[in-house]
Coordinates of C-alpha atoms and ligand atoms in Angstrom, one line a residue:
X575 CA 76.5 -21.3 -7.7
X576 CA 76.2 -23.1 -11.1
X577 CA 73.0 -25.0 -11.1
X578 CA 72.4 -28.3 -12.9
X579 CA 69.4 -28.4 -15.2
X580 CA 67.2 -31.5 -15.6
X581 CA 69.5 -34.5 -15.8
X582 CA 70.1 -37.5 -13.7
X583 CA 67.8 -38.7 -10.9
X584 CA 70.5 -40.6 -9.1
X585 CA 72.3 -39.2 -6.1
X586 CA 76.1 -39.3 -5.9
X587 CA 77.9 -40.0 -2.6
X588 CA 79.6 -36.6 -2.7
X589 CA 76.4 -34.7 -3.2
X590 CA 74.7 -36.7 -0.5
X591 CA 77.5 -35.9 1.9
X592 CA 76.7 -32.2 1.3
X593 CA 73.0 -33.0 1.6
X594 CA 73.2 -34.7 4.9
X595 CA 75.3 -31.8 6.3
X596 CA 72.7 -29.3 5.2
X597 CA 70.0 -31.7 6.5
X598 CA 71.6 -31.4 9.9
X599 CA 71.6 -27.6 9.7
X600 CA 67.9 -27.6 8.6
X601 CA 67.0 -30.1 11.3
X602 CA 68.6 -27.8 13.8
X603 CA 66.4 -25.0 12.5
X604 CA 63.2 -27.1 12.4
X605 CA 62.0 -25.9 15.7
X606 CA 62.3 -22.3 14.7
X607 CA 60.6 -22.8 11.5
X608 CA 42.3 -14.3 2.7
X609 CA 42.4 -11.2 4.3
X610 CA 40.5 -12.7 1.5
X611 CA 42.6 -14.7 -1.0
X612 CA 42.2 -11.4 -2.8
X613 CA 44.9 -9.8 -0.7
X614 CA 48.2 -9.4 -2.6
X615 CA 51.8 -8.9 -1.6
X616 CA 52.9 -8.2 -5.1
X617 CA 52.3 -4.5 -4.8
X618 CA 53.5 -1.9 -2.4
X619 CA 51.6 -1.9 0.9
X620 CA 48.1 -0.4 0.8
X621 CA 46.1 0.8 3.8
X622 CA 44.5 -2.5 4.7
X623 CA 44.7 -5.2 7.3
X624 CA 47.6 -7.6 7.4
X625 CA 47.4 -11.0 5.7
X626 CA 47.4 -14.2 7.7
X627 CA 49.8 -17.0 6.6
X628 CA 49.3 -20.5 8.2
X629 CA 52.8 -21.7 8.8
X630 CA 53.2 -25.3 7.7
X631 CA 49.4 -25.2 7.9
X632 CA 47.8 -24.8 11.3
X633 CA 50.8 -26.6 12.6
X634 CA 50.1 -26.0 16.3
X635 CA 47.1 -28.3 16.0
X636 CA 47.9 -30.8 13.3
X637 CA 51.1 -32.4 11.9
X638 CA 53.0 -29.8 9.8
X639 CA 52.8 -30.0 6.1
X640 CA 50.0 -32.5 5.9
X641 CA 46.7 -32.0 4.2
X642 CA 45.0 -32.1 7.6
X643 CA 47.2 -29.2 8.7
X644 CA 46.7 -27.1 5.6
X645 CA 42.9 -27.8 5.7
X646 CA 42.7 -26.6 9.3
X647 CA 44.7 -23.5 8.4
X648 CA 42.2 -22.7 5.7
X649 CA 39.2 -23.4 7.9
X650 CA 40.8 -21.1 10.5
X651 CA 40.7 -18.3 8.0
X652 CA 44.2 -18.3 6.5
X653 CA 44.7 -16.0 3.5
X654 CA 47.7 -18.2 2.6
X655 CA 49.0 -21.6 3.5
X656 CA 52.8 -22.1 3.5
X657 CA 54.2 -25.2 1.9
X658 CA 58.0 -25.9 2.1
X659 CA 59.3 -27.7 -1.0
X660 CA 61.6 -30.8 -1.2
X661 CA 62.1 -33.2 -4.1
X662 CA 61.8 -37.0 -4.1
X663 CA 64.3 -39.3 -5.8
X664 CA 62.0 -39.6 -8.8
X665 CA 61.8 -35.8 -9.1
X666 CA 58.4 -35.0 -7.6
X667 CA 57.9 -31.8 -5.6
X668 CA 56.6 -32.6 -2.1
X669 CA 55.6 -30.5 0.9
X670 CA 58.2 -31.1 3.7
X671 CA 60.2 -28.8 5.9
X672 CA 63.4 -30.9 6.4
X673 CA 65.7 -32.3 3.8
X674 CA 65.2 -35.6 5.7
X675 CA 62.2 -37.7 6.7
X676 CA 62.9 -39.0 10.2
X677 CA 61.6 -36.0 12.3
X678 CA 58.1 -36.0 10.8
X679 CA 57.5 -39.6 9.6
X680 CA 58.1 -43.2 10.7
X681 CA 60.8 -43.7 8.0
X682 CA 63.1 -45.3 10.6
X683 CA 60.7 -48.1 11.2
X684 CA 59.7 -48.7 7.5
X685 CA 63.1 -48.4 6.0
X686 CA 65.5 -49.1 8.9
X687 CA 68.5 -49.8 6.6
X688 CA 68.2 -46.8 4.2
X689 CA 69.9 -44.2 6.4
X690 CA 72.9 -42.1 5.8
X691 CA 75.3 -40.9 8.4
X692 CA 75.5 -37.2 9.2
X693 CA 77.0 -35.0 11.8
X694 CA 74.6 -32.8 13.7
X695 CA 75.9 -30.5 16.4
X696 CA 79.0 -32.6 16.6
X697 CA 77.2 -35.9 16.9
X698 CA 77.1 -38.7 14.3
X699 CA 73.4 -39.4 13.6
X700 CA 71.4 -41.4 11.0
X701 CA 69.3 -39.5 8.5
X702 CA 66.9 -40.5 5.8
X703 CA 67.1 -37.8 3.0
X704 CA 63.8 -37.4 1.1
X705 CA 65.9 -37.4 -2.1
X706 CA 66.8 -41.0 -1.4
X707 CA 63.2 -42.2 -1.7
X708 CA 60.7 -42.3 -4.5
X709 CA 57.3 -40.7 -4.1
X710 CA 55.8 -44.2 -3.9
X711 CA 58.1 -45.1 -1.0
X712 CA 57.4 -41.8 0.8
X713 CA 53.7 -42.4 0.4
X714 CA 53.9 -45.5 2.6
X715 CA 55.1 -43.4 5.5
X716 CA 53.0 -42.3 8.4
X717 CA 53.5 -38.5 8.6
X718 CA 51.1 -37.9 11.5
X719 CA 51.7 -40.2 14.5
X720 CA 54.8 -38.3 15.6
X721 CA 52.4 -35.4 16.3
X722 CA 49.5 -37.4 17.6
X723 CA 48.2 -41.0 17.1
X724 CA 44.9 -39.6 15.8
X725 CA 46.8 -38.4 12.7
X726 CA 48.3 -41.8 11.8
X727 CA 46.7 -41.7 8.3
X728 CA 48.4 -38.5 7.3
X729 CA 50.8 -38.8 4.4
X730 CA 53.5 -36.5 3.0
X731 CA 51.6 -34.6 0.3
X732 CA 52.8 -33.7 -3.2
X733 CA 53.0 -30.0 -4.0
X734 CA 50.2 -30.5 -6.5
X735 CA 47.9 -32.0 -3.9
X736 CA 48.5 -28.9 -1.7
X737 CA 47.6 -26.6 -4.6
X738 CA 44.4 -28.6 -5.3
X739 CA 43.4 -28.4 -1.6
X740 CA 43.9 -24.6 -1.5
X741 CA 42.6 -23.8 -5.0
X742 CA 39.8 -21.2 -4.8
X743 CA 40.0 -21.1 -1.0
X744 CA 43.4 -19.6 0.0
X745 CA 46.7 -18.4 -1.5
X746 CA 50.0 -20.2 -1.6
X747 CA 53.1 -18.9 0.2
X748 CA 55.6 -21.3 -1.2
X749 CA 59.1 -21.7 0.1
X750 CA 61.9 -23.2 -2.0
X751 CA 64.0 -25.1 0.5
X752 CA 67.7 -25.8 0.0
X753 CA 67.4 -25.4 -3.8
X754 CA 71.2 -25.5 -4.2
X755 CA 71.3 -28.9 -2.6
X756 CA 68.7 -30.2 -5.1
X757 CA 70.6 -28.4 -8.0
X758 CA 73.7 -30.5 -7.0
X759 CA 71.5 -33.6 -7.3
X760 CA 70.5 -32.7 -10.9
X761 CA 67.2 -31.1 -10.1
X762 CA 66.0 -27.6 -10.9
X763 CA 63.5 -26.7 -8.1
X764 CA 62.7 -23.2 -9.5
X765 CA 62.1 -24.4 -13.1
X766 CA 60.0 -27.4 -11.8
X767 CA 58.0 -25.1 -9.5
X768 CA 57.2 -22.6 -12.3
X769 CA 56.4 -25.5 -14.7
X770 CA 53.9 -26.9 -12.2
X771 CA 52.4 -23.5 -11.6
X772 CA 52.1 -22.9 -15.3
X773 CA 50.3 -26.2 -15.8
X774 CA 47.9 -25.2 -13.0
X775 CA 47.4 -21.7 -14.5
X776 CA 49.0 -20.0 -11.5
X777 CA 52.4 -18.8 -12.8
X778 CA 51.3 -15.2 -13.4
X779 CA 50.5 -12.7 -10.6
X780 CA 46.9 -13.1 -9.5
X781 CA 46.1 -15.3 -12.5
X782 CA 43.5 -16.9 -10.2
X783 CA 42.6 -14.1 -7.7
X784 CA 41.1 -16.7 -5.3
X785 CA 44.6 -18.4 -5.1
X786 CA 47.3 -15.8 -5.2
X787 CA 50.9 -17.2 -5.3
X788 CA 54.0 -15.8 -3.5
X789 CA 57.3 -17.6 -3.6
X790 CA 59.7 -17.1 -0.6
X791 CA 63.2 -18.4 0.1
X792 CA 66.2 -18.0 2.4
X793 CA 68.2 -18.3 -0.8
X794 CA 68.6 -15.0 -2.5
X795 CA 70.2 -16.9 -5.4
X796 CA 67.0 -18.9 -5.8
X797 CA 64.9 -15.7 -6.0
X798 CA 67.3 -14.0 -8.4
X799 CA 67.1 -17.1 -10.6
X800 CA 63.3 -17.0 -10.5
X801 CA 63.2 -13.2 -11.3
X802 CA 66.1 -12.9 -13.8
X803 CA 66.6 -16.3 -15.5
X804 CA 63.1 -17.5 -15.4
X805 CA 61.7 -14.0 -15.7
X806 CA 58.7 -14.7 -13.4
X807 CA 56.5 -11.7 -12.4
X808 CA 55.2 -13.5 -9.3
X809 CA 55.8 -11.8 -5.9
X810 CA 59.0 -13.0 -4.3
X811 CA 59.9 -12.6 -0.6
X812 CA 63.4 -12.9 0.8
X813 CA 63.5 -14.8 4.1
X814 CA 66.0 -13.4 6.6
X815 CA 67.0 -15.1 9.8
X816 CA 70.0 -14.8 12.0
X817 CA 72.5 -12.1 12.7
X818 CA 74.6 -12.6 9.6
X819 CA 71.7 -12.5 7.2
X820 CA 70.3 -9.5 9.0
X821 CA 73.6 -7.6 8.6
X822 CA 73.7 -8.5 5.0
X823 CA 70.1 -7.7 4.0
X824 CA 68.5 -5.2 6.5
X825 CA 71.0 -2.4 6.1
X826 CA 69.9 0.4 3.7
X827 CA 72.2 -1.1 1.0
X828 CA 71.0 -4.6 1.6
X829 CA 67.3 -3.7 1.4
X830 CA 68.0 -1.8 -1.8
X831 CA 69.7 -4.9 -3.3
X832 CA 66.8 -7.1 -2.2
X833 CA 64.4 -4.7 -3.9
X834 CA 66.1 -5.4 -7.2
X835 CA 64.7 -9.0 -7.3
X836 CA 62.2 -9.3 -4.4
X837 CA 58.8 -7.7 -3.7
X838 CA 59.0 -8.3 0.0
X839 CA 61.1 -9.5 2.9
X840 CA 60.3 -12.2 5.5
X841 CA 62.5 -11.4 8.6
X842 CA 62.5 -13.5 11.7
X843 CA 60.3 -11.5 14.0
X844 CA 63.0 -10.7 16.6
X845 CA 64.9 -8.8 13.9
X846 CA 62.0 -6.3 13.7
X847 CA 62.0 -5.9 17.5
X848 CA 65.8 -5.2 17.4
X849 CA 65.4 -2.6 14.7
X850 CA 61.9 -1.1 14.4
X851 CA 63.0 1.1 11.4
X852 CA 63.2 -1.9 9.1
X853 CA 59.5 -1.9 8.3
X854 CA 59.4 1.7 7.2
X855 CA 62.7 1.5 5.3
X856 CA 61.4 -1.6 3.5
X857 CA 58.1 0.1 2.7
X858 CA 59.9 3.1 1.3
X859 CA 61.5 0.7 -1.2
X860 CA 58.2 -0.9 -2.1
X861 CA 59.0 -4.0 -0.2
X862 CA 56.3 -5.8 1.9
X863 CA 57.3 -7.2 5.3
X864 CA 55.9 -10.5 6.6
X865 CA 57.7 -11.8 9.7
X866 CA 57.8 -15.3 11.2
X867 CA 57.0 -17.3 13.3
X868 CA 54.3 -16.4 15.8
X869 CA 53.5 -19.3 18.2
X870 CA 51.1 -19.5 21.2
X871 CA 53.4 -21.9 22.9
X872 CA 56.3 -19.4 22.8
X873 CA 55.3 -15.7 22.6
X874 CA 58.1 -13.3 22.1
X875 CA 59.8 -11.7 25.1
X876 CA 57.7 -9.1 26.8
X877 CA 54.4 -10.4 25.4
X878 CA 51.9 -12.2 27.6
X879 CA 50.2 -13.9 24.7
X880 CA 50.8 -14.5 21.0
X881 CA 47.7 -12.5 20.3
X882 CA 49.3 -9.5 22.0
X883 CA 52.4 -10.1 20.1
X884 CA 50.7 -10.3 16.7
X885 CA 48.6 -7.2 17.5
X886 CA 51.8 -5.2 18.3
X887 CA 53.5 -6.2 15.1
X888 CA 50.4 -5.2 13.0
X889 CA 49.3 -2.1 14.9
X890 CA 52.6 -0.7 16.0
X891 CA 55.2 -1.9 13.6
X892 CA 52.9 -1.9 10.6
X893 CA 53.9 -5.3 9.1
X894 CA 52.0 -6.5 6.0
X895 CA 51.3 -10.0 7.3
X896 CA 51.9 -12.6 10.0
X897 CA 53.2 -16.1 9.6
X898 CA 51.8 -18.2 12.5
X899 CA 51.3 -21.8 13.7
X900 CA 48.1 -20.6 15.3
X901 CA 45.9 -19.0 12.6
X902 CA 42.9 -19.1 14.9
X903 CA 44.5 -16.6 17.2
X904 CA 45.2 -14.0 14.5
X905 CA 43.8 -10.6 15.5
X906 CA 41.3 -9.8 12.8
X907 CA 40.2 -6.4 11.6
X908 CA 43.2 -4.5 12.9
X909 CA 44.3 -1.5 10.8
X910 CA 48.0 -1.7 10.0
X911 CA 49.9 1.0 11.9
X912 CA 53.5 2.0 12.0
X913 CA 55.9 4.5 13.5
Ligands
LIG756 O1 57.9 -18.5 6.1 C1 59.0 -18.4 6.9 C2 59.3 -19.6 7.7 O2 58.5 -20.7 7.2 C3 60.7 -19.9 7.6 O3 61.1 -20.9 8.5 O4 62.1 -23.0 9.0 O5 59.7 -22.7 9.3 O6 60.6 -22.8 7.0 P1 60.9 -22.4 8.4
LIG757 CA1 58.8 -22.5 5.7

């Protein structure tokens, strides 16, 4: 898809129609989705323990994508925290999972008239796209009470604040979310991300060994743009979820194609249970494998606890890392195994 560069900061009706449709899809997916900070996924797997990635922070215990959640993830020993990126109306990168604000903030109460209509699973609903609001407006929102009243002070953080929190303490496992949608709005998420990382001295692999950076995306186009057009050398991981994407990327041909621009893959964990050959085949191509999402509240079929499940993935399947809402339950000190 042709991507707009820089340009306007206003949002056209047509683009927003697309945006709210995608918002519906992402909202539907929302429930799905250091060893030391010295550990790196930028090189082929080494005989070491798996890395621990705190998914949306320690999001089982604190509201996802808030500084409180990231802080707890780091305190619980995460090697990496995992910010998802969205862009505000005035062009600021923020950490937020959904394209829209209503699931994780009180935007409905603060800006009751600023909704757009969207269709989600056949129903007309109101949504509040982040791209409709300036950072100053988003800063007024309570991003914690939906999770628990004790987090009422939590705000949607900027990407820069997340980096500042992690700096020297944990790595960043950054996800470009819906970059095509933001491209259609006149933004360039990849260029913006790399520019911010460059300003922070983090745009080269292991430039700051205490804060390694990995970029992940469900969008192969986003990763190809980063690798080929922006010529970044940072590790890039292709997220793979659902049958269609699995068929496209987990075949021998698909993995070979992925290896042309990515250094790793991030499959939904069920895909590795369905085909246990994926890990070895990916490793043979020099690709790391870091599945998602491991949750105490919903261990995978056949596992009594999420600890058992994570142990199986590390010791038996030989994955390189684990993305979990429960960093405190990560089984430490396990050698990676594999068939
Ligand atoms: O890191 C992978 C995982 O975060 C992808 O799912 O929906 O939680 O962003 P999601
Ligand atoms: Ca994510």
